[in-house]
Short mmCIF file of C-alpha atoms in Angstrom, two decimals:
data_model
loop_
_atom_site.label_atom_id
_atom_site.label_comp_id
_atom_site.label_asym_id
_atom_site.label_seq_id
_atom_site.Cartn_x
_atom_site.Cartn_y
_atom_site.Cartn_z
CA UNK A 257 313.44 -72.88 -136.39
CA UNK A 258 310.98 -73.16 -133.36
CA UNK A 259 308.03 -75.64 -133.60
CA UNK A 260 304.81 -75.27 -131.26
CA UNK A 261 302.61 -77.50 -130.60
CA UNK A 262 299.22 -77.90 -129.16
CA UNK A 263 299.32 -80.28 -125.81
CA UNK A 264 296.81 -83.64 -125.90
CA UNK A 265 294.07 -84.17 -123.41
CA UNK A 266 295.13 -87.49 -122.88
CA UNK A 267 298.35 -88.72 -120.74
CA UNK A 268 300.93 -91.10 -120.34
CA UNK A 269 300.48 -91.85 -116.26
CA UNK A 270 303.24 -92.49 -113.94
CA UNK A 271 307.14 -91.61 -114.75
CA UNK A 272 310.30 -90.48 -112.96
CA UNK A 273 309.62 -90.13 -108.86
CA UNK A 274 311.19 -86.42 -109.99
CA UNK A 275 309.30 -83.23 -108.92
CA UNK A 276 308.01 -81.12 -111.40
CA UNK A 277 311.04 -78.21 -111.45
CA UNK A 278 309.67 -75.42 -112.90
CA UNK A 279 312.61 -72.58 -113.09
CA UNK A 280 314.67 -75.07 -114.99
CA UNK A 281 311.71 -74.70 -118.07
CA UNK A 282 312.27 -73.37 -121.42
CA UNK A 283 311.24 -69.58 -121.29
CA UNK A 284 311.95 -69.06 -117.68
CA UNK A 285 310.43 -65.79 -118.27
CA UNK A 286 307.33 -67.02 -117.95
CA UNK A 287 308.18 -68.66 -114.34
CA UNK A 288 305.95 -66.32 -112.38
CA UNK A 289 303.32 -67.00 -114.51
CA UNK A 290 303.63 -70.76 -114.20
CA UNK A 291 303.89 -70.27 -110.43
CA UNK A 292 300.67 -68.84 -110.42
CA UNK A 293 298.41 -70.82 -112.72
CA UNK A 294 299.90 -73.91 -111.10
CA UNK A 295 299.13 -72.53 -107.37
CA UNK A 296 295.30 -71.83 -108.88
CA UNK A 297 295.03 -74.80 -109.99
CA UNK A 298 296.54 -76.97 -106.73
CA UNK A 299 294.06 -74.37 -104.62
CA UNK A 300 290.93 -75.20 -106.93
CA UNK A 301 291.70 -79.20 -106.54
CA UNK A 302 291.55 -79.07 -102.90
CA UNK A 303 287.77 -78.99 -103.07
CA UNK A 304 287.02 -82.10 -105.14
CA UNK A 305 282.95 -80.71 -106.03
CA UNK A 306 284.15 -77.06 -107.09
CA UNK A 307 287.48 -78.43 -109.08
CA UNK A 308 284.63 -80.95 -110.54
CA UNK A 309 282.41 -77.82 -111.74
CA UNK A 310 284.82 -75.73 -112.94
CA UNK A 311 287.24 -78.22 -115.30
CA UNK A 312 283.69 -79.31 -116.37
CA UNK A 313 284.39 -83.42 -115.51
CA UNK A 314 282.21 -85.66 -115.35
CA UNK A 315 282.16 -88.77 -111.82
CA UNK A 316 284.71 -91.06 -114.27
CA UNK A 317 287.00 -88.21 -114.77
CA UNK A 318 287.41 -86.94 -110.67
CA UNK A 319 290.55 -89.24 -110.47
CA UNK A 320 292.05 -86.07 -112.41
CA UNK A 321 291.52 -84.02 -109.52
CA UNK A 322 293.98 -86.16 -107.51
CA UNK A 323 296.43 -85.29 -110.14
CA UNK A 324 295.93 -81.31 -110.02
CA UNK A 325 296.16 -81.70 -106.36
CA UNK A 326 299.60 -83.21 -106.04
CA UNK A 327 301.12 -81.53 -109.33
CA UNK A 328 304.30 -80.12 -107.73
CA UNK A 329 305.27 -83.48 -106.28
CA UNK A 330 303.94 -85.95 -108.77
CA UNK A 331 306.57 -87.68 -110.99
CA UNK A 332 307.21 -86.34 -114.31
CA UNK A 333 307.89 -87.21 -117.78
CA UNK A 334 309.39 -85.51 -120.69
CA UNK A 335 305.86 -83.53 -121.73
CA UNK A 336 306.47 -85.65 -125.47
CA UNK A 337 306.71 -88.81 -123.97
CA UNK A 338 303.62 -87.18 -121.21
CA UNK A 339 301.03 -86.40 -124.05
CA UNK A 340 299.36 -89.32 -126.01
CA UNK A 341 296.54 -89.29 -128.60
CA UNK A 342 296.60 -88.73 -132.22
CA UNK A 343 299.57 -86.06 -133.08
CA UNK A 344 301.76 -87.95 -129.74
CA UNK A 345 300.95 -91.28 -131.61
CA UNK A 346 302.32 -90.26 -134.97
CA UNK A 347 305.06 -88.53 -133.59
CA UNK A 348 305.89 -91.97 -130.92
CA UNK A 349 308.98 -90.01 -130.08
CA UNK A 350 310.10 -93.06 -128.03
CA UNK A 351 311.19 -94.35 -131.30
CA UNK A 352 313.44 -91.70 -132.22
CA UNK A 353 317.18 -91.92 -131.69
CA UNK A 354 318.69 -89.81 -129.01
CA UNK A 355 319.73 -87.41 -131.73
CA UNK A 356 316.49 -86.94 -132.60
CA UNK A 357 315.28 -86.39 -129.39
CA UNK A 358 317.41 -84.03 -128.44
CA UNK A 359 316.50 -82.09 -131.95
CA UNK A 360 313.25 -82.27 -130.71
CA UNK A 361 314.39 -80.84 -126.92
CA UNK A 362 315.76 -78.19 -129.02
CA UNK A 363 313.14 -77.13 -131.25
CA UNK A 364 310.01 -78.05 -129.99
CA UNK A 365 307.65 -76.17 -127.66
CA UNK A 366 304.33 -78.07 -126.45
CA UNK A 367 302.34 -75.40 -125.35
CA UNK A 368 300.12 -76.61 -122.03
CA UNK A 369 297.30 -74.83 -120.14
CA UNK A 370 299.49 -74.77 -116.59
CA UNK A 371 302.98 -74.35 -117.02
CA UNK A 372 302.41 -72.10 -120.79
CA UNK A 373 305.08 -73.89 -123.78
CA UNK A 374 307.64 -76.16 -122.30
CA UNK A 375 310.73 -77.29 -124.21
CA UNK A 376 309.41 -81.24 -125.68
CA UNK A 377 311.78 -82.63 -123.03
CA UNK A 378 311.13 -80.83 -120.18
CA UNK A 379 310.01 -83.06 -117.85
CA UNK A 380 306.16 -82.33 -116.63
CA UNK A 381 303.53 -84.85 -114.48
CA UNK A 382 299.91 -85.23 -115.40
CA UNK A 383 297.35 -83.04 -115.30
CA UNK A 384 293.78 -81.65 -116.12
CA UNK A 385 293.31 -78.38 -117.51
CA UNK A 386 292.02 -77.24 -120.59
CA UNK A 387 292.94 -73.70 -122.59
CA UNK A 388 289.31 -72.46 -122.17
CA UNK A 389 289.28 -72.97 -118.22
CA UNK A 390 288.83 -70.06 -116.16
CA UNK A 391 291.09 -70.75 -112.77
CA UNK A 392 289.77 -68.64 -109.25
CA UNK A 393 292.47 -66.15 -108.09
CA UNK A 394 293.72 -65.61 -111.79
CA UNK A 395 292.97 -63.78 -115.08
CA UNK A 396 291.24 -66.51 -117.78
CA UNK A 397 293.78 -68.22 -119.05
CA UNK A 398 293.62 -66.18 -122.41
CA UNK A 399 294.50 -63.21 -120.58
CA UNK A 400 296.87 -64.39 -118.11
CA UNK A 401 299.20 -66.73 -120.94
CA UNK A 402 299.42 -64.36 -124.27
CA UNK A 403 300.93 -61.59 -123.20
CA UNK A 404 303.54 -63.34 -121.53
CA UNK A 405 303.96 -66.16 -124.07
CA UNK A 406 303.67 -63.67 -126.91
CA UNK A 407 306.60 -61.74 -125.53
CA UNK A 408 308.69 -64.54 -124.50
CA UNK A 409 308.51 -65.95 -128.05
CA UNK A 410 309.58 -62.83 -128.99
CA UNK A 411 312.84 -62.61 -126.75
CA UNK A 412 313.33 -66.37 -127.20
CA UNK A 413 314.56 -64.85 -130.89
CA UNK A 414 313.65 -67.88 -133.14
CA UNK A 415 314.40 -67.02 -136.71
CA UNK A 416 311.22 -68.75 -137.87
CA UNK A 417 307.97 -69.93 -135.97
CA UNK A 418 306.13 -73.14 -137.45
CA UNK A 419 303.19 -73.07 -135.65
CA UNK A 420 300.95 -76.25 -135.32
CA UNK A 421 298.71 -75.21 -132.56
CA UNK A 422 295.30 -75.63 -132.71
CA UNK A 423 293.56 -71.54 -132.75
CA UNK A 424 292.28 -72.33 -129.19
CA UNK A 425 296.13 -72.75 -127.57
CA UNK A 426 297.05 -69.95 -130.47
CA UNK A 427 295.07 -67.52 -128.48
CA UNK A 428 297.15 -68.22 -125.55
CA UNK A 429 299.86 -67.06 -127.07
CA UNK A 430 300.31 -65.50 -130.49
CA UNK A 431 303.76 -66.02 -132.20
CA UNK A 432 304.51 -61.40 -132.72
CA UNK A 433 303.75 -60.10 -135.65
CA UNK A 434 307.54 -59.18 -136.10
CA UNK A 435 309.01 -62.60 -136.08
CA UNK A 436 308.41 -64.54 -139.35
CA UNK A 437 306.09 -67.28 -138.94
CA UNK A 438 303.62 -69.64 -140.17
CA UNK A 439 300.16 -71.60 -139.47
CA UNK A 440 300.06 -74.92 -140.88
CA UNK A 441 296.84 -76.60 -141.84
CA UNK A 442 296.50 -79.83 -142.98
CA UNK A 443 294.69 -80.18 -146.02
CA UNK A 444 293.84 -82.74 -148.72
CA UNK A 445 293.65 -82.09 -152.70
CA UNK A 446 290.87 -83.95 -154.55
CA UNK A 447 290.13 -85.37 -157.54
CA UNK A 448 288.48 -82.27 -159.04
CA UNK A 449 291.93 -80.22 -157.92
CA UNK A 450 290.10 -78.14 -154.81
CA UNK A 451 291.96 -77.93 -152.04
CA UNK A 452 289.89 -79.14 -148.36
CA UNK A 453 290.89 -78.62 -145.03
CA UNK A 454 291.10 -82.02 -142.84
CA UNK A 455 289.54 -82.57 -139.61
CA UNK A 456 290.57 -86.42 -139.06
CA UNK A 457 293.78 -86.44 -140.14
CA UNK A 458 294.85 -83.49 -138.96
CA UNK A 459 296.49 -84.20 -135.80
CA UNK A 460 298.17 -87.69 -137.25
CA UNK A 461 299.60 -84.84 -140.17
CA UNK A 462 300.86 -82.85 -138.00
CA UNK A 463 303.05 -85.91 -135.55
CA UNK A 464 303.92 -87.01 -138.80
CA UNK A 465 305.94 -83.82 -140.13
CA UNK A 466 307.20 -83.28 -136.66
CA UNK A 467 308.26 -87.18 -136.71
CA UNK A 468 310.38 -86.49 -140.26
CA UNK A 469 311.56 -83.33 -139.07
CA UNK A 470 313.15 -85.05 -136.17
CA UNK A 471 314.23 -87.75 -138.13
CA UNK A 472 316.25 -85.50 -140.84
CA UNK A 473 317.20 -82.91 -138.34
CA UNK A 474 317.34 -80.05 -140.38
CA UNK A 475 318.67 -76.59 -140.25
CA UNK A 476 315.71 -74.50 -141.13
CA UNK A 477 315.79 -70.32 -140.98
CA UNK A 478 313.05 -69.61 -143.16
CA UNK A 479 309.68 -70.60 -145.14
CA UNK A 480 311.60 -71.30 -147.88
CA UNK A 481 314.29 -73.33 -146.16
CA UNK A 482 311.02 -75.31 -144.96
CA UNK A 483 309.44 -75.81 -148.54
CA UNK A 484 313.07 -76.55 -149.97
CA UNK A 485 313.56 -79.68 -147.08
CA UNK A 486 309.94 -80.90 -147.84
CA UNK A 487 310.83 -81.29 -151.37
CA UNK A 488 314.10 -83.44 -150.56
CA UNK A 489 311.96 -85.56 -147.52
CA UNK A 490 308.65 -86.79 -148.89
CA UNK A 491 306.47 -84.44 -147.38
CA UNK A 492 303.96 -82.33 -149.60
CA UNK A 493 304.17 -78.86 -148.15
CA UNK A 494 303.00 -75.73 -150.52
CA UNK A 495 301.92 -72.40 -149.89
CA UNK A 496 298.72 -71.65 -148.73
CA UNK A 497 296.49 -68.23 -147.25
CA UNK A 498 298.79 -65.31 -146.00
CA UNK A 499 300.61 -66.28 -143.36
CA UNK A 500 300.15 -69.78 -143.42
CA UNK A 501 301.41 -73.19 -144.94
CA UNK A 502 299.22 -76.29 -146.30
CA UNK A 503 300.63 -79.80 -145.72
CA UNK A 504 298.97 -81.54 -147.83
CA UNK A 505 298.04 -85.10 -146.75
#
């Protein structure tokens, strides 16, 4: 089983006095594509008022520009220990065992705006770009990441996709329609039995079942191998719209 994952807007600073090494990345078929969006990006943050304009941030946020600017020689962490926030929090993969994390290393993507999915482990330094951006000198982002992610998913040969992207990182990079798959949204069931989709809790859902999954380590091939674990771990996971799973929190 492959997991993706959206990244967070918010970061862990500092970390190993490592450079970034891109062409050691999961998918290294997508290393031309990094090399690009990461060269935009490093070009656009030499001119602090346009990088300021075009990632849209505001006098308190320019500090960020620093970071685009020196992204290939900035030091790195492993992009789960990088991203914080909600879904980071309730994952707090520095509280795994090493098993764990390496489960994680091996089944966990965390798809980001300027280096496309990375393996959870792969070792990444801060940054500020957001899925929507448009970068000078390349394609938007949509159409510059999901053909290339889309296809490397695809040759990556994963027997099932859990996808826990949020639609906006989705579009960067739709799992094909010929590898089995599905969406999980994070839903609650109330008293009157109707079943409603979470905004809240829906990132602290998701860390959580990533968190378990980690935890148990299992060896999942299909949807039904996924619904048959829930049932043995404590998590609530049924079948929701084509296509997609409900966990239901």
């Amino acid at each position: 089983m492959l997991i993706l994952l959206p990244p967070s807007e918010t970061k862990r600073p500092g970390g190993r006095p490592r450079a970034v090494d891109i062409a050691g990345f999961a998918l290294p078929e997508l290393r031309a594509a990094r090399e690009s969006a990461v060269d935009a990006l490093v070009a656009l943050s030499a001119d602090e008022e346009r990088a300021a304009h075009v990632l849209k941030l505001s006098r308190r946020q320019r500090e960020d520009i620093t970071h685009n600017a020196t992204l290939r020689s900035a030091p790195t962490l492993p992009a789960v220990d990088r991203y914080t926030g909600v879904l980071f929090d309730a994952l707090d993969a520095a509280t795994l065992t090493a098993a764990s994390r390496r489960w994680l290393g091996a089944h966990v993507l965390i798809h980001s705006a300027p280096f496309g999915p990375v393996a959870a482990l792969d070792a990444i330094p801060t940054y500020r770009l957001a899925a929507g951006t448009a970068l000078p000198g390349i394609p938007p982002l949509r159409r510059h990441w999901a053909g290339e992610v889309t296809e490397a998913l695809r040759t990556a040969a994963p027997s099932f996709v859990l996808d826990l992207r949020s639609e906006a990182y989705v579009a960067l990079g739709p799992v094909p329609s010929d590898v089995a798959s599905a969406y999980v949204r994070v839903v609650t069931i109330g008293e009157d039995g109707a079943t409603r989709a979470l905004n809240h809790f829906n990132k602290h859902g998701k860390g959580a079942l990533v968190r378990r999954l980690a935890e148990t380590r299992p060896r999942i091939a299909t949807r039904e191998a996924l619904l048959a674990w829930a049932e043995t771990a404590g998590v609530t996971l049924q079948d929701g719209a084509p296509g997609e799973i409900d966990l239901v929190v």
